[in-house]
Short mmCIF file of C-alpha atoms and ligand atoms in Angstrom, two decimals:
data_model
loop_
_atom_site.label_atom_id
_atom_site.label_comp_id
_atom_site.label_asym_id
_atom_site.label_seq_id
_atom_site.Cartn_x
_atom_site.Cartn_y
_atom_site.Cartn_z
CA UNK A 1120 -39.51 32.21 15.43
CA UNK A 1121 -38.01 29.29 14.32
CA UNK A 1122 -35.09 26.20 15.60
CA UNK A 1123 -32.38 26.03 13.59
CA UNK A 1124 -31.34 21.71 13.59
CA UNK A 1125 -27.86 21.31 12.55
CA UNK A 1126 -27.07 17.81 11.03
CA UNK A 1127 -31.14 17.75 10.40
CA UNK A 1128 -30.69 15.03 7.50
CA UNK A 1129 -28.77 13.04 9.43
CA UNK A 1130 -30.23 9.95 11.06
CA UNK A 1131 -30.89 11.39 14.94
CA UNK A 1132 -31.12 15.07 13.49
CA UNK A 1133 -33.85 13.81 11.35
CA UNK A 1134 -36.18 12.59 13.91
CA UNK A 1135 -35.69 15.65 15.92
CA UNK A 1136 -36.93 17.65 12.89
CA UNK A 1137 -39.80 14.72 12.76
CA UNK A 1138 -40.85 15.86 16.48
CA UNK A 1139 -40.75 19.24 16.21
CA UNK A 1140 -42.96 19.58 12.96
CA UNK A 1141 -45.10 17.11 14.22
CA UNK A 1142 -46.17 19.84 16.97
CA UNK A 1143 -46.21 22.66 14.27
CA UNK A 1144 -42.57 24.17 14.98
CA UNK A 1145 -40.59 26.30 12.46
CA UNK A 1146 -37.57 24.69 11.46
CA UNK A 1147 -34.72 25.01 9.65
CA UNK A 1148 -32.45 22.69 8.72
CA UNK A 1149 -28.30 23.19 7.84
CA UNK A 1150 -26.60 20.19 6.62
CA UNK A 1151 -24.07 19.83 4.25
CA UNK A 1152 -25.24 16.16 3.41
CA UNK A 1153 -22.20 14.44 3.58
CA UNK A 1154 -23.73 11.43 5.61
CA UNK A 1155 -27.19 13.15 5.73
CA UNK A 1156 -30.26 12.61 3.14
CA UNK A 1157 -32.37 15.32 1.99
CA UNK A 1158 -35.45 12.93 1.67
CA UNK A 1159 -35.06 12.07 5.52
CA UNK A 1160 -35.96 15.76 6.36
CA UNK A 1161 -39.60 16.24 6.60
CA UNK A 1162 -41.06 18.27 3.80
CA UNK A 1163 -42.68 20.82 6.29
CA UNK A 1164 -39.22 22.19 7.07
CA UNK A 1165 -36.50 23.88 5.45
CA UNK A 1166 -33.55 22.42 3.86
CA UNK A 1167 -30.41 24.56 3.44
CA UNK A 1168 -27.12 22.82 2.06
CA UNK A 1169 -24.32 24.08 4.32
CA UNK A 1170 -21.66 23.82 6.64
CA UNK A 1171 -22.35 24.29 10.35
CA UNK A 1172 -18.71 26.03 10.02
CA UNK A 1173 -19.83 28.77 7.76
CA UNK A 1174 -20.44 31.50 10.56
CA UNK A 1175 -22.08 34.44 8.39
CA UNK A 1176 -23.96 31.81 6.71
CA UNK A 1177 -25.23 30.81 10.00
CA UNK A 1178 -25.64 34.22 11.29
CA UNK A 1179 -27.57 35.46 7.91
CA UNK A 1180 -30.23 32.20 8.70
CA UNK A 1181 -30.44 33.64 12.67
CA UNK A 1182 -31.64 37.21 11.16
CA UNK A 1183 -33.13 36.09 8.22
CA UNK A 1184 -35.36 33.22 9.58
CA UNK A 1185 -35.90 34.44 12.94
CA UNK A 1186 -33.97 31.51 14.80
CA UNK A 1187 -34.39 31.42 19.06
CA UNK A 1188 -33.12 27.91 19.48
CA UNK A 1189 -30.14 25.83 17.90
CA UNK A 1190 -30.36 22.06 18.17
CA UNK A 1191 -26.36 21.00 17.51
CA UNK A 1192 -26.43 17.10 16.10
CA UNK A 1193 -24.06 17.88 13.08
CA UNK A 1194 -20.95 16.13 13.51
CA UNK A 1195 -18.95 12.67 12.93
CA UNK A 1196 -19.34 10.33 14.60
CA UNK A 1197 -17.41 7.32 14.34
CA UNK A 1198 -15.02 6.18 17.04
CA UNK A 1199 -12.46 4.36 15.38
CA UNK A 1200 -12.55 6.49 12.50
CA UNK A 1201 -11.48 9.53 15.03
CA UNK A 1202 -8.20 7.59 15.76
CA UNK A 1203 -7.12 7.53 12.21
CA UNK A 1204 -8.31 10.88 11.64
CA UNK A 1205 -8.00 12.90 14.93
CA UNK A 1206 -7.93 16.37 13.33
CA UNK A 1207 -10.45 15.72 11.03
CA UNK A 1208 -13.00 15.20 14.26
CA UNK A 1209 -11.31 18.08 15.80
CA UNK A 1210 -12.35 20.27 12.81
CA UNK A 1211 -15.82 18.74 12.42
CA UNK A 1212 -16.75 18.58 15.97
CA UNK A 1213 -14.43 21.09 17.59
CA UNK A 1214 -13.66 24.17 15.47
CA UNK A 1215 -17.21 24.16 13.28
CA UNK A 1216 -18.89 24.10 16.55
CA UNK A 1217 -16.75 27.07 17.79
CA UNK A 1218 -18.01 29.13 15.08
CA UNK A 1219 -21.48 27.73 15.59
CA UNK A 1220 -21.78 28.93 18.99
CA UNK A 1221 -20.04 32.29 17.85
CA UNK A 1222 -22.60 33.09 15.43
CA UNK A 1223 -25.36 31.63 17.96
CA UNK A 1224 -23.93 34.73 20.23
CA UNK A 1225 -23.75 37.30 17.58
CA UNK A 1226 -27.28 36.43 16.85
CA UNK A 1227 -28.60 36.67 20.46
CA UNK A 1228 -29.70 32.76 19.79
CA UNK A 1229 -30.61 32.01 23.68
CA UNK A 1230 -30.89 28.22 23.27
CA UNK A 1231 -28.48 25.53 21.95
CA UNK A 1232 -28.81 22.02 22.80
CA UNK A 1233 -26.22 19.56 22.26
CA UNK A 1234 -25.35 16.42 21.03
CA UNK A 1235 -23.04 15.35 23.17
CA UNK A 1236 -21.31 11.32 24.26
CA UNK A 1237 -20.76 8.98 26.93
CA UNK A 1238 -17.79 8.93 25.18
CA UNK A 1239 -16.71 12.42 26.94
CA UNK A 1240 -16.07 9.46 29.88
CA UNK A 1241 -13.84 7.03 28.46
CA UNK A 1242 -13.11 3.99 30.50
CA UNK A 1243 -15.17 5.19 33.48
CA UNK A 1244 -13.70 3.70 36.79
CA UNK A 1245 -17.63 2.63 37.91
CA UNK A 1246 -21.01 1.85 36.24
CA UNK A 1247 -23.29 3.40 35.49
CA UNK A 1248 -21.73 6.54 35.16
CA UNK A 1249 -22.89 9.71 36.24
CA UNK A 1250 -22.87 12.99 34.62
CA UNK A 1251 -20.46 14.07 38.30
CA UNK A 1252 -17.61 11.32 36.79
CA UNK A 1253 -14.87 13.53 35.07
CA UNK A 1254 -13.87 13.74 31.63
CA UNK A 1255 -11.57 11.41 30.29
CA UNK A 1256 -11.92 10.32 26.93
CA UNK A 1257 -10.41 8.10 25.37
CA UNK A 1258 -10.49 9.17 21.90
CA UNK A 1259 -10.12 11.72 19.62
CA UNK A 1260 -14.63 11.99 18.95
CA UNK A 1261 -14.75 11.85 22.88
CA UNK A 1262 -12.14 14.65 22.99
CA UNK A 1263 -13.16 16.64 20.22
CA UNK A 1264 -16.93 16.29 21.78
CA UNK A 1265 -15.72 17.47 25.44
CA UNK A 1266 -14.53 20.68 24.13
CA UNK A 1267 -17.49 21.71 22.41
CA UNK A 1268 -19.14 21.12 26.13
CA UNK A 1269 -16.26 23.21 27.70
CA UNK A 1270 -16.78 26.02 25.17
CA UNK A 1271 -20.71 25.76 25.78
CA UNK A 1272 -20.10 26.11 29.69
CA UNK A 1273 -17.88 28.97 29.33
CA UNK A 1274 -20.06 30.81 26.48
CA UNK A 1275 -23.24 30.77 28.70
CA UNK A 1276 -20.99 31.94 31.81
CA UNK A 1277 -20.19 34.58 29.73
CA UNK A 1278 -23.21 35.54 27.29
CA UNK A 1279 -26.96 35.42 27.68
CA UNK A 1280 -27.14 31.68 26.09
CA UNK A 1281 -28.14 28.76 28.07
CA UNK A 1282 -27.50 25.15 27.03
CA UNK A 1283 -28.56 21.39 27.74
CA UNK A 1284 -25.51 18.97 26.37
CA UNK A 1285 -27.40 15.70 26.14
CA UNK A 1286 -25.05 12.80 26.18
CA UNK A 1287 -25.92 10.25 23.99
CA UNK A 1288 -25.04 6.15 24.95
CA UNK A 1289 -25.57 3.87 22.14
CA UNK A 1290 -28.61 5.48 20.28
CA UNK A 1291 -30.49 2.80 17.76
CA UNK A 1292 -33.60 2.15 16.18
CA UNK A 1293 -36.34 4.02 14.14
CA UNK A 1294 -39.51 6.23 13.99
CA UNK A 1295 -42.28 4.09 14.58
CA UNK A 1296 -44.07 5.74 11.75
CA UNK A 1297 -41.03 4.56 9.15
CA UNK A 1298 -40.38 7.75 8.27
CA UNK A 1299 -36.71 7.81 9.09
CA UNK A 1300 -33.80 5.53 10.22
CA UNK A 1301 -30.23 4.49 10.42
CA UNK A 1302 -29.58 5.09 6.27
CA UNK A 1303 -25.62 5.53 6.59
CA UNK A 1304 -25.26 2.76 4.19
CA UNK A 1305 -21.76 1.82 5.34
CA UNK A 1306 -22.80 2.39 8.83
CA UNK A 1307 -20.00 0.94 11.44
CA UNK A 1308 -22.22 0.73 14.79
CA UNK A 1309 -23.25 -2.49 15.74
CA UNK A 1310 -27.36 -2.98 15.70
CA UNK A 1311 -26.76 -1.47 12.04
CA UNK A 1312 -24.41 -4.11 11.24
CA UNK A 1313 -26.25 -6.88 12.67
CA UNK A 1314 -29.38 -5.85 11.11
CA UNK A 1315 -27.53 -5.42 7.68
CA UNK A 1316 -26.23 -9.22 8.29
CA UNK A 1317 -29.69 -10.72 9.24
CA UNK A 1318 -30.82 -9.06 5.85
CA UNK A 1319 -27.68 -10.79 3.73
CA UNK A 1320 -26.01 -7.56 3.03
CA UNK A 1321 -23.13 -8.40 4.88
CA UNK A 1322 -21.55 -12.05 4.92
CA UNK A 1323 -21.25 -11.82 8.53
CA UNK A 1324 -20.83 -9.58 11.95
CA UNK A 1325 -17.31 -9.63 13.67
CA UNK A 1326 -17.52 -9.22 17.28
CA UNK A 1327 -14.47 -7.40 18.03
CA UNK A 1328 -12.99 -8.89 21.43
CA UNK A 1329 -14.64 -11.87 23.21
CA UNK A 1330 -11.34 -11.18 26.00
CA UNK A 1331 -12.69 -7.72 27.96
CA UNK A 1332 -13.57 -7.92 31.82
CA UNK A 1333 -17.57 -8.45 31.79
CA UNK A 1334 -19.50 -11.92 32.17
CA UNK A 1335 -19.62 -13.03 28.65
CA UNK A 1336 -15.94 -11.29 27.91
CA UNK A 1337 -17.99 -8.68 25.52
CA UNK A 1338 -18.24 -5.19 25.41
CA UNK A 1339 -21.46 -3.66 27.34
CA UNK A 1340 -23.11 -0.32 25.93
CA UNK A 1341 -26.48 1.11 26.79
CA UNK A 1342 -29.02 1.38 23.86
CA UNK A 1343 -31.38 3.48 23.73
CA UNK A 1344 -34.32 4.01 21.36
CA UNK A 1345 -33.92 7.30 18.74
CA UNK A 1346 -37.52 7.90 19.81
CA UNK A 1347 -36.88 8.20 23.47
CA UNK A 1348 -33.55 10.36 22.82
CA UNK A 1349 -35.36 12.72 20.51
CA UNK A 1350 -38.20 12.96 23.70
CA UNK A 1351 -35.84 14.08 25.89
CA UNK A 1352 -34.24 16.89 23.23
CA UNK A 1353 -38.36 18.19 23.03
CA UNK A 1354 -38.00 18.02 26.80
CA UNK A 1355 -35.26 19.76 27.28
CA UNK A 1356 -35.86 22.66 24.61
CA UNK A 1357 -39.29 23.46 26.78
CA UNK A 1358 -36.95 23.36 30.04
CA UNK A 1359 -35.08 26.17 28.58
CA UNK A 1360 -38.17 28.21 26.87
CA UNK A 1361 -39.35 28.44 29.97
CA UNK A 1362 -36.62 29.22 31.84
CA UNK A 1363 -34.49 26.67 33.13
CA UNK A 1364 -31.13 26.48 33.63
CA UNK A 1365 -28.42 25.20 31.66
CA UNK A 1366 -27.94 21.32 31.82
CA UNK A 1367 -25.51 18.34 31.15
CA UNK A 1368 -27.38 15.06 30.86
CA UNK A 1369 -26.89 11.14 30.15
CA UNK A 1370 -29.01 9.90 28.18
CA UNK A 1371 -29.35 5.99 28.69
CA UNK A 1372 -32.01 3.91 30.39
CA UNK A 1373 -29.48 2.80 32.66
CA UNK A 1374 -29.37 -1.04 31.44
CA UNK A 1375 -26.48 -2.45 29.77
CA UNK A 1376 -26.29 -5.19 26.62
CA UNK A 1377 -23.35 -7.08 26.18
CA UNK A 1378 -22.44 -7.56 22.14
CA UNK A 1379 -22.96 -11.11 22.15
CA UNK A 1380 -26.66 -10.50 23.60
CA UNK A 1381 -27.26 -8.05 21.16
CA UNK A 1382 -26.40 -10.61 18.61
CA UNK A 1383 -28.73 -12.66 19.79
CA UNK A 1384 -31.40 -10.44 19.95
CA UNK A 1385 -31.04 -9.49 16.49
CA UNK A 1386 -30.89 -13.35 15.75
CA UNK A 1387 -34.34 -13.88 17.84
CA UNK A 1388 -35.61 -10.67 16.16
CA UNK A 1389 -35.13 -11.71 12.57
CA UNK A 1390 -35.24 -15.55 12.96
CA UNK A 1391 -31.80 -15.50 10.74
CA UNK A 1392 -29.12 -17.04 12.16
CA UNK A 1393 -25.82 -14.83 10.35
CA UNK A 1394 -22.80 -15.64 10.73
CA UNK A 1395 -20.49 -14.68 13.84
CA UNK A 1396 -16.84 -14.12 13.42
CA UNK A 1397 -14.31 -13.36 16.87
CA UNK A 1398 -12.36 -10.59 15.54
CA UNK A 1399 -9.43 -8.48 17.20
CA UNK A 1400 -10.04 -5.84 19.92
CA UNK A 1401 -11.32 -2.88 18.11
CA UNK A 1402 -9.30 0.62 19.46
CA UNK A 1403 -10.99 3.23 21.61
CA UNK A 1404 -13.71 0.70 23.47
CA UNK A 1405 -14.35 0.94 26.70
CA UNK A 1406 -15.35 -2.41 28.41
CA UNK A 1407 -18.48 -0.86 29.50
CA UNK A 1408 -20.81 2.04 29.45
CA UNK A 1409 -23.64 2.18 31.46
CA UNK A 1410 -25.34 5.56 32.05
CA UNK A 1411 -26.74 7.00 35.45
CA UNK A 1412 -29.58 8.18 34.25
CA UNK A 1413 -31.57 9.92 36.82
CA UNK A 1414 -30.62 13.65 36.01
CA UNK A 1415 -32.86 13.46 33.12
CA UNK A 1416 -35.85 11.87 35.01
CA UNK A 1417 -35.39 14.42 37.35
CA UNK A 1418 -34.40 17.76 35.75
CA UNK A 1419 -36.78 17.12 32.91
CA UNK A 1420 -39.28 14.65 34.08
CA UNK A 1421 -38.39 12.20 31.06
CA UNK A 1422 -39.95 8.38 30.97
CA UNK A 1423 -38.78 6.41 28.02
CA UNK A 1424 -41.36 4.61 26.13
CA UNK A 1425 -39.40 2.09 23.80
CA UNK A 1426 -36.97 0.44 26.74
CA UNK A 1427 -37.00 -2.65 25.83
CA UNK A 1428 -33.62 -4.14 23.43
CA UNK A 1429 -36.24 -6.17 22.07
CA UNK A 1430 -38.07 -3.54 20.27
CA UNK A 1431 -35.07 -1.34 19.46
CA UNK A 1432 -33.80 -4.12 17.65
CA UNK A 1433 -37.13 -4.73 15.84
CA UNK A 1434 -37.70 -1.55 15.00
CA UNK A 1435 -33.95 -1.41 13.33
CA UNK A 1436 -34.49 -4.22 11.16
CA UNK A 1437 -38.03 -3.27 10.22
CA UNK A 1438 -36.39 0.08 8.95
CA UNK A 1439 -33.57 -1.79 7.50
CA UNK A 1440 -36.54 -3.86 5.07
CA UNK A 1441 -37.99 -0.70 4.43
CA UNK A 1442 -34.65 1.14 2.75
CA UNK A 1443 -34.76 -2.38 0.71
CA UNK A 1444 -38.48 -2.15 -0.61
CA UNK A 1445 -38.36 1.92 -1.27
CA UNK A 1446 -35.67 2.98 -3.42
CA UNK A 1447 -33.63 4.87 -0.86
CA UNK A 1448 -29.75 3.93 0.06
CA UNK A 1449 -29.45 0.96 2.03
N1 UFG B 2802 -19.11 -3.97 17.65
C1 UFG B 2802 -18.80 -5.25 17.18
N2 UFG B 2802 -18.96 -5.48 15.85
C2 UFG B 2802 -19.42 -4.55 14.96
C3 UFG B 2802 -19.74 -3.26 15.46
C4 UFG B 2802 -19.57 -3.00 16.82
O1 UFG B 2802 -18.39 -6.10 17.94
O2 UFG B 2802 -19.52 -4.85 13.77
C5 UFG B 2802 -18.97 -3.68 19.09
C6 UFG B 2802 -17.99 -2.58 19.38
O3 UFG B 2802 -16.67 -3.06 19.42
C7 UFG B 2802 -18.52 -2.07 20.71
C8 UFG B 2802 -20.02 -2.27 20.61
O4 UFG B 2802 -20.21 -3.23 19.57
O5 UFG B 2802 -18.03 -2.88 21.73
C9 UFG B 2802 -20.77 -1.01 20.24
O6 UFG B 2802 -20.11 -0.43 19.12
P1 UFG B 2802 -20.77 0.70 18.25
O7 UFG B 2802 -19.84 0.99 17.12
O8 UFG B 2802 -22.17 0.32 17.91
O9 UFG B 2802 -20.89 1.95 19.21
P2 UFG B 2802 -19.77 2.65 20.12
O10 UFG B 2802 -20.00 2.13 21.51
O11 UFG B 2802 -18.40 2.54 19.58
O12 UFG B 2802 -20.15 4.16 19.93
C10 UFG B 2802 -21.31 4.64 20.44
C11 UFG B 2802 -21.71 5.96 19.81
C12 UFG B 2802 -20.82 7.05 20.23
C13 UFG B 2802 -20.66 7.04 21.72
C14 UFG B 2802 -20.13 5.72 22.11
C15 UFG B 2802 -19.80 5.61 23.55
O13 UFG B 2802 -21.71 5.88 18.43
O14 UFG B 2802 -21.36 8.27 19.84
O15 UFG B 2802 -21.11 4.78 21.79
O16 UFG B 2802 -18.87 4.56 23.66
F1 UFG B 2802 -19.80 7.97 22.09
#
């Protein structure tokens, strides 16, 4: 039996395929590489170039491979770029994962994880947010993302499927072991940036909106470490294995960093002091996000290792050296 991981060369995708080899799992891996690199997939599993869309190729690796569990991280993923290009996430995130979970029914696939947002929030009226506040998204990713939830709730109502939708708050950082990272080489979130501007590949960071309602007038996320995310995806594919009910959970550490002090941790980090430039409000942030994040402690008994911004932000720039001294994309 094996887990098919969706988006597997991708940058979270590929530390999930990390974990699960590391404990001697089957995997296979679809991803059409068009953010994703082949060398970030661990050699012990196997690569097939596709599109998550492609529902008999999908249904051919179910039979074929023997698949019992799908772990969904294929996908886009950039906010702003979902406002210029709603129907583009709507067809990436929406309709490929319709035919995902189709072929994940045809195939009598009984597990499918999720990688869902805290964007499936928006602007939530309190923080932290928990997984009880409705959806309201503010953008087209957030949209496209809720629907692939709805169709998951519905589909295991309906079919012998159960599913955990994990949703992600600002995910950054790297294996510890170095063996995968943040490699989107024009990569828009902000520890990427920053770490990219410490290093001299970028001239400077723009902070975009020093005017929003928080202390230092910044927007506040919740970072979390890949390495803790990727624990609770292990977690939550043994909840369903053995049994467990379908689940919808933050995942956040339930501390929030405001852009300028992730500036400056990236500044302490690297001992480079970049250049900061106050640029416009950038569309589709919320002013905060801060996840509740006691479902997950409680449904699947998670404790993060890596909560600390300190280390997250380490561990990003150490990666960030090492896609300088190997010869992969930086
Ligand atoms: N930011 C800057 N300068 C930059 C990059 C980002 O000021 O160069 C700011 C953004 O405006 C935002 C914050 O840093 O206020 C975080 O931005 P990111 O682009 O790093 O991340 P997002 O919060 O936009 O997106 C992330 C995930 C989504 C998730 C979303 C929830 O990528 O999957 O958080 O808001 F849905």
């Amino acid at each position: 039996m094996s887990v098919l991981v969706t988006g597997g060369a991708g940058y979270i995708g590929s530390h999930m395929v990390l974990a699960l080899t590391d404990r001697g799992e089957d995997v296979v891996v679809l991803d059409n590489l068009s953010t994703g690199f082949s060398w970030a997939v661990a050699p012990q599993a196997e690569m097939v170039v596709g599109d998550v869309g492609e529902q008999t190729l999908v249904e051919r690796l179910i039979r074929e491979r023997g698949v019992n569990a799908i772990v969904h991280f294929a996908g886009s993923i950039v906010v702003p770029e979902s406002i210029a290009d709603p129907l583009g996430y709507y067809l990436n995130n929406t309709v490929k994962s319709r035919a995902l979970i189709a072929a994940a029914v045809n195939g009598g696939v009984e597990h499918f994880i999720f990688s869902s947002t805290a964007a499936v929030y928006g602007m939530p009226e309190v923080n932290p947010v928990d997984e009880e506040a409705p959806f309201d998204p503010i953008s087209p990713y957030g949209s496209s993302k809720m629907m692939t939830e709805i169709m998951l709730r519905d589909t295991a109502a309906a079919h012998d499927l159960r599913y955990a939708a994990l949703r992600y708050f600002n995910v950054a950082g790297a294996d510890p072991k170095r063996r995968s990272g943040q490699s989107t080489p024009r990569a828009t979130h902000l520890i990427k940036v920053a770490a990219q501007a410490a290093l001299g590949d970028r001239s400077h960071l723009d902070i975009y909106g020093t005017d929003y309602p928080t202390p230092d007038g910044t927007c506040i996320r919740d970072y979390i470490h890949v390495t803790d995310l990727i624990a609770a995806h292990v977690l939550a594919l043994d909840h369903l294995r053995g049994g467990g009910d379908s689940l919808v959970a933050n995942c956040g550490y339930g501390d929030g960093f405001s852009v300028k002090e992730v500036v400056a941790a990236v500044k302490a980090a690297s001992g480079v002091d970049f250049e900061v430039r106050i640029a416009e409000r950038r569309a589709g942030d919320p002013a905060a996000l801060i996840a509740g994040a006691e479902q997950i402690r409680e449904k699947l008994g998670w404790t993060p290792e890596h909560a600390s911004l300190d280390e997250i932000v380490t561990s990003a720039l150490a990666w960030e050296e090492h896609l300088r001294s190997s010869d992969r994309v930086a």
